[in-house]
Coordinates of C-alpha atoms and ligand atoms in Angstrom, one line a residue:
X701 CA -11.0 35.6 -40.1
X702 CA -11.8 32.9 -42.1
X703 CA -14.6 33.7 -44.9
X704 CA -16.7 31.5 -45.3
X705 CA -18.8 30.5 -49.3
X706 CA -22.6 29.1 -49.4
X707 CA -21.0 25.3 -49.4
X708 CA -19.0 26.3 -46.0
X709 CA -22.0 27.0 -44.0
X710 CA -23.8 23.8 -45.1
X711 CA -21.3 22.0 -44.3
X712 CA -20.5 23.4 -40.5
X713 CA -24.7 23.5 -40.3
X714 CA -24.6 19.7 -40.7
X715 CA -20.9 18.8 -38.3
X716 CA -23.1 21.1 -35.9
X717 CA -25.7 19.5 -35.7
X718 CA -23.9 16.2 -35.8
X719 CA -21.1 16.5 -33.7
X720 CA -21.8 18.8 -32.0
X721 CA -26.0 18.1 -31.6
X722 CA -26.8 21.9 -31.5
X723 CA -29.4 22.1 -34.0
X724 CA -31.1 24.5 -36.7
X725 CA -33.9 26.0 -34.1
X726 CA -30.8 26.9 -31.8
X727 CA -29.4 28.2 -34.9
X728 CA -32.4 30.2 -35.6
X729 CA -33.1 31.9 -32.5
X730 CA -28.8 32.5 -31.7
X731 CA -29.4 34.3 -34.7
X732 CA -32.8 36.1 -35.3
X733 CA -31.9 36.7 -31.2
X734 CA -28.3 38.6 -32.2
X735 CA -30.6 40.3 -35.3
X736 CA -32.6 41.6 -32.2
X737 CA -29.1 43.0 -30.5
X738 CA -27.8 44.9 -32.6
X739 CA -30.9 47.0 -33.1
X740 CA -31.2 47.6 -29.8
X741 CA -28.2 48.8 -29.3
X742 CA -29.2 51.9 -31.4
X743 CA -31.7 52.0 -30.6
X744 CA -34.6 51.6 -27.3
X745 CA -36.5 48.8 -28.6
X746 CA -39.8 49.8 -26.4
X747 CA -42.5 51.9 -29.0
X748 CA -39.0 51.3 -31.3
X749 CA -41.6 50.8 -34.9
X750 CA -40.4 47.4 -36.7
X751 CA -42.0 46.1 -39.8
X752 CA -40.2 42.7 -40.6
X753 CA -40.7 41.7 -44.4
X754 CA -39.8 37.7 -44.2
X755 CA -39.2 35.2 -47.4
X756 CA -40.4 31.6 -46.6
X757 CA -37.7 29.5 -46.5
X758 CA -34.9 29.8 -42.8
X759 CA -33.6 33.2 -43.1
X760 CA -36.8 34.6 -43.1
X761 CA -37.2 32.6 -40.4
X762 CA -34.2 34.3 -38.3
X763 CA -36.8 36.9 -39.1
X764 CA -39.7 36.0 -37.2
X765 CA -37.4 34.8 -33.8
X766 CA -36.2 38.4 -34.3
X767 CA -40.2 40.0 -34.4
X768 CA -40.8 37.4 -31.2
X769 CA -37.8 39.7 -29.6
X770 CA -38.2 43.1 -30.7
X771 CA -41.8 42.6 -29.5
X772 CA -40.8 40.8 -26.4
X773 CA -39.2 44.1 -25.5
X774 CA -41.8 46.7 -26.2
X775 CA -41.0 47.0 -30.4
X776 CA -44.3 47.7 -32.3
X777 CA -43.1 44.9 -34.6
X778 CA -45.3 43.7 -37.6
X779 CA -45.5 41.0 -39.5
X780 CA -44.7 40.3 -43.7
X781 CA -44.7 37.7 -45.3
X782 CA -43.9 36.7 -48.8
X783 CA -43.4 33.2 -50.6
X784 CA -45.6 30.4 -51.1
X785 CA -47.2 29.5 -47.4
X786 CA -47.4 25.8 -49.4
X787 CA -43.5 25.5 -48.9
X788 CA -42.2 27.7 -45.6
X789 CA -39.7 25.7 -44.4
X790 CA -40.3 23.9 -40.6
X791 CA -38.5 26.3 -38.2
X792 CA -40.1 29.4 -40.3
X793 CA -43.8 27.6 -39.8
X794 CA -43.0 27.3 -35.8
X795 CA -41.5 30.5 -35.8
X796 CA -44.4 32.7 -37.4
X797 CA -46.9 30.3 -35.2
X798 CA -45.1 31.5 -32.1
X799 CA -45.2 34.9 -33.2
X800 CA -48.9 34.4 -34.5
X801 CA -50.2 33.7 -30.8
X802 CA -48.3 36.5 -29.8
X803 CA -50.8 38.5 -31.5
X804 CA -48.0 39.6 -33.5
X805 CA -49.4 41.8 -36.9
X806 CA -48.7 39.1 -39.2
X807 CA -50.1 40.0 -43.5
X808 CA -48.8 37.5 -46.3
X809 CA -48.3 39.3 -48.7
X810 CA -49.2 38.1 -52.4
X811 CA -49.9 40.4 -55.4
X812 CA -50.7 44.6 -53.3
X813 CA -47.8 45.7 -51.5
X814 CA -49.3 48.7 -51.1
X815 CA -50.2 48.1 -47.2
X816 CA -46.3 47.3 -47.5
X817 CA -45.0 49.6 -48.4
X818 CA -46.8 52.6 -46.3
X819 CA -45.8 50.2 -42.8
X820 CA -42.0 50.6 -43.9
X821 CA -41.9 54.6 -44.8
X822 CA -43.0 54.7 -40.9
X823 CA -40.8 52.3 -40.0
X824 CA -38.2 52.6 -37.9
X825 CA -36.4 50.0 -38.6
X826 CA -36.6 47.4 -41.4
X827 CA -35.8 43.6 -41.1
X828 CA -34.7 42.6 -45.0
X829 CA -35.2 37.8 -44.1
X830 CA -36.4 37.2 -47.3
X831 CA -33.3 35.7 -49.1
X832 CA -30.1 34.4 -47.9
X833 CA -27.8 31.6 -48.9
X834 CA -30.0 30.1 -50.2
X835 CA -30.5 32.8 -53.1
X836 CA -30.8 30.9 -56.3
X837 CA -32.0 32.4 -59.1
X838 CA -32.8 35.7 -60.5
X839 CA -35.3 38.2 -57.9
X840 CA -37.8 38.8 -59.2
X841 CA -41.8 39.5 -59.9
X842 CA -43.1 40.3 -56.0
X843 CA -39.6 39.7 -54.3
X844 CA -38.6 43.1 -56.6
X845 CA -40.9 45.1 -55.9
X846 CA -41.0 44.9 -52.8
X847 CA -37.3 44.6 -52.7
X848 CA -37.5 48.2 -54.5
X849 CA -40.0 49.5 -51.7
X850 CA -37.4 48.3 -48.4
X851 CA -34.5 51.1 -50.4
X852 CA -37.1 53.6 -51.3
X853 CA -38.4 53.2 -47.5
X854 CA -36.0 55.4 -46.7
X855 CA -36.0 53.9 -43.9
X856 CA -33.1 52.5 -41.6
X857 CA -32.9 48.2 -42.9
X858 CA -30.8 46.1 -41.3
X859 CA -30.3 43.1 -43.7
X860 CA -30.5 39.3 -41.9
X861 CA -27.5 37.0 -42.9
X862 CA -26.2 38.7 -46.4
X863 CA -27.7 41.5 -48.1
X864 CA -31.4 40.4 -50.4
X865 CA -30.7 40.0 -53.9
X866 CA -26.8 39.2 -53.3
X867 CA -25.2 36.1 -54.4
X868 CA -23.5 35.0 -51.1
X869 CA -20.4 33.9 -52.4
X870 CA -19.8 36.3 -55.3
X871 CA -21.4 39.6 -54.2
X872 CA -23.0 39.8 -57.4
X873 CA -26.7 41.1 -57.9
X874 CA -29.2 39.3 -58.3
X875 CA -31.8 42.0 -60.7
X876 CA -32.0 43.2 -57.5
X877 CA -31.3 43.8 -54.0
X878 CA -31.5 45.1 -50.6
X879 CA -29.2 48.0 -49.9
X880 CA -28.7 47.7 -45.7
X881 CA -27.5 49.8 -43.3
X882 CA -26.9 47.3 -41.5
X883 CA -26.1 43.2 -42.6
X884 CA -25.5 40.4 -39.4
X885 CA -24.0 37.4 -41.0
X886 CA -23.9 34.3 -38.9
X887 CA -21.4 32.3 -38.2
X888 CA -18.6 34.0 -40.8
X889 CA -19.0 36.5 -43.0
X890 CA -19.6 35.0 -47.1
X891 CA -17.2 36.4 -49.9
X892 CA -20.1 38.6 -51.0
X893 CA -20.2 41.2 -47.9
X894 CA -16.7 41.6 -48.7
X895 CA -16.5 42.0 -52.5
X896 CA -18.2 44.4 -55.0
X897 CA -21.5 45.7 -55.9
X898 CA -22.6 42.7 -52.5
X899 CA -20.1 44.7 -50.6
X900 CA -22.1 47.8 -51.3
X901 CA -24.7 46.9 -50.0
X902 CA -23.8 45.2 -46.7
X903 CA -23.6 48.6 -44.7
X904 CA -22.1 48.5 -42.5
X905 CA -21.2 43.8 -41.8
X906 CA -21.3 42.3 -37.8
X907 CA -20.3 39.1 -37.9
X908 CA -22.3 36.7 -34.9
X909 CA -21.0 33.2 -34.1
X910 CA -24.5 32.0 -32.3
X911 CA -22.4 29.7 -31.4
X912 CA -20.6 27.7 -33.4
X913 CA -18.0 26.4 -32.4
X914 CA -15.2 27.3 -32.7
X915 CA -13.0 24.7 -34.6
X916 CA -15.5 25.4 -36.6
X917 CA -14.9 28.8 -37.4
X918 CA -11.6 28.6 -37.1
X919 CA -11.5 25.2 -39.8
X920 CA -8.4 24.8 -42.1
X921 CA -10.9 23.3 -44.6
X922 CA -11.7 27.1 -45.5
X923 CA -9.4 27.7 -48.1
X924 CA -11.3 32.1 -47.9
X925 CA -10.1 34.3 -45.3
X926 CA -9.5 38.4 -44.4
X927 CA -6.8 40.0 -45.1
X928 CA -4.8 39.9 -41.8
X929 CA -1.5 41.5 -41.2
X930 CA 1.2 39.0 -40.4
X931 CA 4.4 39.7 -37.4
X932 CA 6.2 41.8 -39.4
X933 CA 10.2 40.5 -39.0
X934 CA 12.6 42.9 -36.4
X935 CA 15.1 45.5 -38.5
X936 CA 18.4 43.2 -36.4
X937 CA 20.8 46.4 -35.5
X938 CA 24.1 44.5 -36.7
X939 CA 22.7 44.0 -40.5
X940 CA 23.5 45.8 -43.9
X941 CA 21.8 46.7 -47.2
X942 CA 21.6 43.2 -48.6
X943 CA 19.6 42.0 -45.4
X944 CA 16.8 44.1 -47.1
X945 CA 16.9 42.5 -50.3
X946 CA 18.6 43.4 -53.0
X947 CA 15.8 44.1 -56.1
X948 CA 16.2 44.5 -59.2
X949 CA 13.5 46.5 -61.6
X950 CA 13.0 46.1 -65.0
X951 CA 11.1 49.3 -65.4
X952 CA 10.6 52.3 -67.4
X953 CA 11.5 53.7 -70.7
X954 CA 11.4 56.8 -71.9
X955 CA 6.9 57.9 -72.4
X956 CA 7.4 56.0 -68.5
X957 CA 9.5 58.0 -65.8
X958 CA 7.0 57.7 -63.1
X959 CA 6.8 53.6 -63.4
X960 CA 9.9 53.1 -62.4
X961 CA 10.7 55.1 -60.0
X962 CA 7.9 54.5 -57.9
X963 CA 8.1 50.7 -57.5
X964 CA 11.9 51.2 -57.3
X965 CA 11.9 53.8 -54.7
X966 CA 8.4 52.5 -53.0
X967 CA 11.1 48.9 -52.5
X968 CA 13.5 51.3 -50.8
X969 CA 10.8 53.4 -47.9
X970 CA 8.8 50.2 -47.2
X971 CA 11.9 48.6 -45.5
X972 CA 13.6 47.0 -48.1
X973 CA 17.1 46.9 -48.9
X974 CA 19.5 47.7 -51.2
X975 CA 16.7 49.2 -55.0
X976 CA 18.8 48.4 -58.2
X977 CA 16.5 49.8 -60.9
X978 CA 17.9 48.9 -64.8
X979 CA 16.2 51.4 -67.3
X980 CA 16.0 52.9 -70.5
X981 CA 19.7 55.3 -70.3
X982 CA 18.2 58.3 -70.6
X983 CA 15.7 59.2 -67.6
X984 CA 18.9 57.7 -65.0
X985 CA 19.6 61.5 -64.7
X986 CA 16.0 62.7 -64.1
X987 CA 15.7 59.5 -61.8
X988 CA 18.6 60.4 -60.2
X989 CA 18.2 63.7 -59.5
X990 CA 14.1 62.4 -57.7
X991 CA 16.1 59.1 -55.9
X992 CA 19.0 59.3 -55.2
X993 CA 19.5 56.5 -53.0
X994 CA 17.8 53.2 -55.7
X995 CA 21.4 52.7 -57.8
X996 CA 20.5 52.8 -61.3
X997 CA 21.6 50.8 -64.3
X998 CA 21.4 52.9 -67.7
X999 CA 20.1 50.2 -70.4
X1000 CA 20.4 51.1 -74.2
X1001 CA 17.1 52.1 -76.0
X1002 CA 15.4 51.4 -79.0
X1003 CA 14.3 54.8 -81.1
X1004 CA 11.2 54.8 -79.3
X1005 CA 13.2 55.4 -75.5
X1006 CA 12.3 52.0 -74.8
X1007 CA 14.3 49.5 -73.2
X1008 CA 16.1 47.0 -75.9
X1009 CA 16.2 43.6 -76.6
X1010 CA 21.0 44.2 -77.0
X1011 CA 20.3 44.3 -72.6
X1012 CA 18.7 40.4 -72.9
X1013 CA 22.1 39.5 -71.2
X1014 CA 23.0 42.0 -69.0
X1015 CA 19.3 41.9 -67.3
X1016 CA 20.4 37.7 -66.6
X1017 CA 23.9 38.9 -65.1
X1018 CA 21.7 41.0 -62.7
X1019 CA 19.1 39.3 -62.0
X1020 CA 21.7 36.6 -61.0
X1021 CA 22.8 39.2 -58.7
X1022 CA 19.3 39.5 -57.1
X1023 CA 17.0 38.5 -54.2
X1024 CA 14.0 39.7 -56.0
X1025 CA 13.5 40.0 -59.4
X1026 CA 9.8 43.1 -60.1
X1027 CA 9.7 43.7 -64.4
X1028 CA 6.9 44.9 -65.9
X1029 CA 6.5 49.4 -64.9
X1030 CA 6.0 51.3 -67.0
X1031 CA 7.9 49.4 -69.9
X1032 CA 5.5 49.9 -72.8
X1033 CA 3.8 48.0 -75.5
X1034 CA 7.3 48.1 -78.2
X1035 CA 6.8 44.2 -79.2
X1036 CA 10.9 44.7 -79.5
X1037 CA 11.2 44.9 -74.9
X1038 CA 7.6 42.3 -74.9
X1039 CA 9.6 40.1 -76.4
X1040 CA 13.0 40.7 -74.7
X1041 CA 10.3 39.9 -71.3
X1042 CA 8.7 36.7 -72.9
X1043 CA 12.3 35.3 -73.4
X1044 CA 13.2 36.4 -69.5
X1045 CA 10.3 35.5 -68.2
X1046 CA 11.3 31.7 -67.8
X1047 CA 15.1 32.5 -67.6
X1048 CA 15.1 34.2 -64.6
X1049 CA 15.7 32.2 -61.0
X1050 CA 14.8 34.3 -59.0
X1051 CA 10.9 35.1 -56.8
X1052 CA 9.8 37.0 -59.9
X1053 CA 6.7 39.6 -60.0
X1054 CA 5.4 40.7 -63.0
X1055 CA 3.6 43.7 -63.8
X1056 CA 1.6 46.4 -65.8
X1057 CA 3.4 45.5 -69.8
X1058 CA 5.3 43.0 -68.1
X1059 CA 1.4 40.5 -67.8
X1060 CA 0.6 42.2 -71.5
X1061 CA 4.1 40.1 -72.6
X1062 CA 2.9 37.8 -71.4
X1063 CA -0.4 37.6 -72.1
X1064 CA -1.4 33.9 -74.4
X1065 CA 1.7 32.6 -73.4
X1066 CA 1.7 31.2 -69.8
X1067 CA 2.9 28.2 -69.8
X1068 CA 6.2 30.6 -70.0
X1069 CA 4.7 30.9 -66.0
X1070 CA 4.1 27.9 -65.7
X1071 CA 7.1 26.3 -66.0
X1072 CA 9.4 28.4 -63.8
X1073 CA 10.6 26.7 -60.8
X1074 CA 11.5 30.1 -59.0
X1075 CA 8.2 32.0 -56.8
X1076 CA 5.8 34.1 -58.6
X1077 CA 3.3 36.9 -58.2
X1078 CA 1.6 38.5 -60.8
X1079 CA -0.2 41.8 -59.8
X1080 CA -3.4 42.4 -62.7
X1081 CA -6.1 45.0 -62.5
X1082 CA -9.4 43.2 -64.1
X1083 CA -8.4 44.3 -67.4
X1084 CA -5.2 42.9 -67.1
X1085 CA -6.2 39.4 -66.3
X1086 CA -8.6 38.7 -68.8
X1087 CA -6.9 39.8 -71.6
X1088 CA -4.0 37.6 -70.0
X1089 CA -6.7 34.5 -70.0
X1090 CA -8.7 35.6 -72.5
X1091 CA -11.6 35.1 -70.0
X1092 CA -14.4 38.5 -70.2
X1093 CA -14.3 40.6 -67.6
X1094 CA -18.3 39.9 -66.9
X1095 CA -17.4 35.7 -67.2
X1096 CA -14.8 36.9 -64.0
X1097 CA -17.2 39.0 -62.1
X1098 CA -19.1 36.6 -62.0
X1099 CA -16.7 34.9 -59.9
X1100 CA -14.3 36.2 -59.0
X1101 CA -13.2 34.2 -56.4
X1102 CA -13.6 31.4 -57.8
X1103 CA -11.7 31.7 -61.2
X1104 CA -8.7 33.1 -59.0
X1105 CA -8.0 29.9 -56.8
X1106 CA -8.2 28.5 -61.3
X1107 CA -5.5 30.7 -61.8
X1108 CA -4.0 30.7 -59.1
X1109 CA -3.5 27.0 -59.0
X1110 CA -3.3 26.5 -63.2
X1111 CA 0.0 29.4 -62.6
X1112 CA 1.6 27.5 -60.3
X1113 CA 1.7 31.6 -59.0
X1114 CA 0.8 34.1 -56.6
X1115 CA -2.2 36.7 -58.1
X1116 CA -3.5 39.6 -56.3
X1117 CA -6.1 40.5 -58.4
X1118 CA -6.2 44.2 -57.9
X1119 CA -10.2 45.8 -58.0
X1120 CA -12.8 46.2 -55.3
X1121 CA -12.0 44.6 -53.0
X1122 CA -8.4 43.1 -53.2
X1123 CA -7.9 39.5 -53.4
X1124 CA -5.0 37.9 -53.2
X1125 CA -4.8 34.2 -54.8
X1126 CA -1.7 31.5 -53.8
X1127 CA -0.9 28.5 -55.5
X1128 CA -2.1 26.3 -53.1
X1129 CA -5.9 27.9 -53.4
X1130 CA -6.6 29.9 -50.4
X1131 CA -8.0 33.0 -51.1
X1132 CA -7.7 36.5 -49.0
X1133 CA -10.5 39.2 -49.1
X1134 CA -8.6 42.2 -48.6
X1135 CA -11.2 45.0 -46.5
X1136 CA -7.7 48.4 -46.3
X1137 CA -8.0 50.9 -49.3
X1138 CA -10.5 53.2 -51.4
X1139 CA -11.4 53.8 -54.7
X1140 CA -8.9 57.7 -54.6
X1141 CA -6.2 54.9 -55.2
X1142 CA -7.4 53.6 -59.3
X1143 CA -4.9 56.0 -60.0
X1144 CA -2.0 55.8 -62.6
X1145 CA 1.3 54.5 -60.4
X1146 CA -1.0 53.2 -58.2
X1147 CA 0.2 50.1 -58.5
X1148 CA 3.6 50.4 -59.5
X1149 CA 4.6 51.6 -55.6
X1150 CA 3.0 48.1 -55.0
X1151 CA 5.0 46.1 -56.9
X1152 CA 8.2 47.8 -54.6
X1153 CA 6.5 47.0 -51.6
X1154 CA 5.3 43.7 -52.7
X1155 CA 9.7 43.1 -53.2
X1156 CA 10.5 45.4 -50.1
X1157 CA 8.2 42.6 -47.9
X1158 CA 9.6 39.4 -49.9
X1159 CA 13.1 41.4 -48.5
X1160 CA 12.1 41.8 -45.1
X1161 CA 12.2 38.3 -44.7
X1162 CA 8.7 37.5 -45.1
X1163 CA 7.8 34.4 -47.5
X1164 CA 5.6 34.9 -51.1
X1165 CA 2.3 34.6 -49.7
X1166 CA 3.0 36.5 -46.4
X1167 CA 4.2 39.1 -48.4
X1168 CA 2.4 39.1 -50.9
X1169 CA -0.9 39.7 -49.4
X1170 CA 1.3 41.9 -46.1
X1171 CA 1.9 44.4 -48.9
X1172 CA -1.0 44.5 -50.4
X1173 CA -2.7 45.7 -47.2
X1174 CA 0.2 48.3 -46.8
X1175 CA -0.4 49.0 -50.4
X1176 CA -4.7 49.5 -49.4
X1177 CA -3.7 51.5 -45.2
X1178 CA -1.3 53.7 -47.8
X1179 CA -3.7 54.9 -49.6
X1180 CA -7.4 55.5 -46.7
X1181 CA -3.8 57.4 -44.9
X1182 CA -3.3 60.0 -47.4
X1183 CA -7.0 59.8 -48.4
X1184 CA -8.0 60.7 -44.3
X1185 CA -4.9 63.2 -44.8
X1186 CA -5.7 64.6 -48.6
X1187 CA -8.9 64.2 -49.0
X1188 CA -10.1 60.9 -51.5
X1189 CA -10.2 62.3 -54.3
X1190 CA -5.9 63.7 -53.6
X1191 CA -4.1 60.0 -53.0
X1192 CA -1.4 59.6 -56.3
X1193 CA 1.1 57.0 -55.9
X1194 CA 3.7 60.1 -54.9
X1195 CA 1.3 60.5 -51.5
X1196 CA 1.4 56.7 -50.6
X1197 CA 5.0 56.9 -51.3
X1198 CA 5.8 59.3 -48.4
X1199 CA 3.3 57.7 -46.1
X1200 CA 5.1 54.5 -46.1
X1201 CA 7.0 54.6 -43.7
X1202 CA 5.0 56.1 -41.8
X1203 CA 2.2 52.8 -42.0
X1204 CA 5.4 50.2 -41.3
X1205 CA 5.0 52.0 -37.7
X1206 CA 1.8 51.6 -37.2
X1207 CA 1.9 48.2 -38.3
X1208 CA 4.9 47.9 -36.0
X1209 CA 3.7 49.3 -32.8
X1210 CA -0.2 49.4 -33.1
X1211 CA -1.7 46.8 -34.5
X1212 CA -4.3 47.3 -32.4
X1213 CA -5.3 50.7 -34.4
X1214 CA -5.2 48.3 -37.9
X1215 CA -8.4 46.1 -36.5
X1216 CA -10.1 48.2 -34.9
X1217 CA -10.2 50.4 -37.9
X1218 CA -10.8 46.9 -40.7
X1219 CA -11.9 44.0 -38.8
X1220 CA -15.7 42.9 -39.4
X1221 CA -17.2 43.4 -35.4
X1222 CA -18.5 40.7 -34.4
X1223 CA -21.4 40.1 -31.7
Ligands
LIG1447 N1 -26.5 28.1 -42.5 C1 -26.8 28.5 -41.2 O1 -25.8 28.6 -39.8 C2 -28.0 29.0 -40.7 C3 -28.3 29.7 -41.8 N2 -30.1 30.1 -41.7 C4 -31.3 31.4 -42.0 O2 -31.0 29.9 -42.6 C5 -30.6 30.6 -44.3 C6 -31.2 30.5 -46.0 O3 -31.5 30.0 -44.9 P1 -33.0 28.5 -46.9 O4 -34.5 27.8 -46.1 O5 -32.0 27.3 -47.6 O6 -32.9 29.7 -47.6 P2 -33.1 31.2 -47.8 O7 -34.3 31.2 -46.3 O8 -32.4 31.8 -48.1 O9 -34.0 31.4 -49.0 C7 -35.7 31.8 -48.8 C8 -36.1 30.2 -50.2 O10 -35.8 31.5 -51.6 C9 -36.1 30.7 -52.1 N3 -35.8 30.7 -53.7 C10 -33.9 31.6 -53.5 N4 -34.0 31.8 -54.4 C11 -35.3 33.0 -55.0 C12 -35.3 34.3 -56.1 N5 -34.3 35.0 -56.8 N6 -37.0 34.2 -56.3 C13 -37.8 33.7 -55.3 N7 -37.8 32.4 -54.4 C14 -36.1 32.3 -54.4 C15 -35.1 29.0 -52.5 O11 -36.1 28.3 -52.7 C16 -34.8 29.6 -50.6 O12 -35.0 27.9 -50.4 C17 -29.7 32.1 -44.4 O13 -28.9 32.9 -44.9 C18 -29.3 31.7 -42.7 O14 -30.7 33.5 -42.7 C19 -29.8 30.0 -40.0 O15 -31.5 29.7 -39.6 C20 -29.1 30.2 -38.8 C21 -28.0 30.2 -39.2
K1448 K1 -31.4 38.7 -46.3

């Protein structure tokens, strides 16, 4: 499903009226009606105590339309308007007049919110229609007190378009924001509903199409979309291991023995063909006993047990043999090893996945990546991408998507920005918001499994962009699968690795289960 930023929605609005003659008034009527429809789907409207908290913009207008529809179904609706009535939009004003003529109780809250607070506590449902995509500065004063009262009401909260106070594009809370049980968003989901903390405020998201033409909802100019599964290529009957990718993993050290295992073995468990692990010779016997299907390349070590620079030529030979190279998991930050990585990055002429210490190696030396011709996939979490670019985590959080789009283009790379939710960016500026995964996955080793799965998706024959985003989907799905079996605290890299085959089988045989679990509901 496409995801629309504020600027995208405004363009859709413009086209809806100029190209199709679908006026804002029609859109508002459908929007408000869809909010009422959601409420009627889980509660009998007659006698239902509903409080509508409306701003003076069109978000408020939607709330007033919902009030009218619910009242007409017999609900007991009280409306509270917050804001300067001098500034009320035309459409909100029209709908305010309609409900006043219907005799609905409408109170304009200027300062004292005690009446409103009392009503909020008595309400069965509160409709939050204060701000939508028009939010353009931090919430303060009376608005902030009203939002606190809504959050403290203990009533069920339905937010109109976006939980008021959440930035629709970035998901940042602008001072204070409504914590909703449901959000009915119009046309398409906004990024801010899918990225934390916004995603935490949205509750269950319903997307109401409100009669936007499909052509607008699937417009190729919309650069963000939810990360939906791609068709996995069939495993042909007459094949051999080389057909599913020959992957070289340059990983591990005497200190980190799990990372190379998780990455090199996950490759096989996610369908990869030939897994070759070039690692510190000292740990090969141990790893061999844990994963005998991996082929090992014992490397010369530094005194502290990291991969030494002397392996450079041998690693370049191995890279020639491989279809895919992954470098970084568990390498340590020993200077000699980082220097080796820096020298290898521009010389490896194959698709290269750089993770963990491999990213540390190129931090501040991004031209090494820029000048690569073969595809590059980077898999940083927020801290790593901050170190990589020298931009603070706070700055990045202000606009993750904008930051990622710029970085992917600058580095001509596919970048997995791990977090909640993980974002996948492509060099052409497309962004995929991944909806699988859970906080239990934030553990050592989890990222190493992802490296192996990306290599496996490439090995199965997906193109780089599809392989990267499908791997992120599979990785998160595996994490959710383990959380459902073991509980969220029991999600470990080795458990995720073990369930990879079942996750792939699920995606091959029952893709509809994925959509049922992860897709946003439409109204
Ligand atoms: N575009 C669509 O498809 C549809 C949009 N609808 C609804 O309209 C809102 C957007 O309405 P808009 O009038 O542009 O702004 P808001 O109602 O979101 O905001 C109201 C108003 O508030 C002022 N404001 C902004 N930030 C603050 C603040 N921190 N403190 C105080 N006041 C603030 C600002 O001046 C805004 O103009 C959209 O979300 C939909 O709900 C249609 O009705 C349905 C289709
Ligand atoms: K709202």
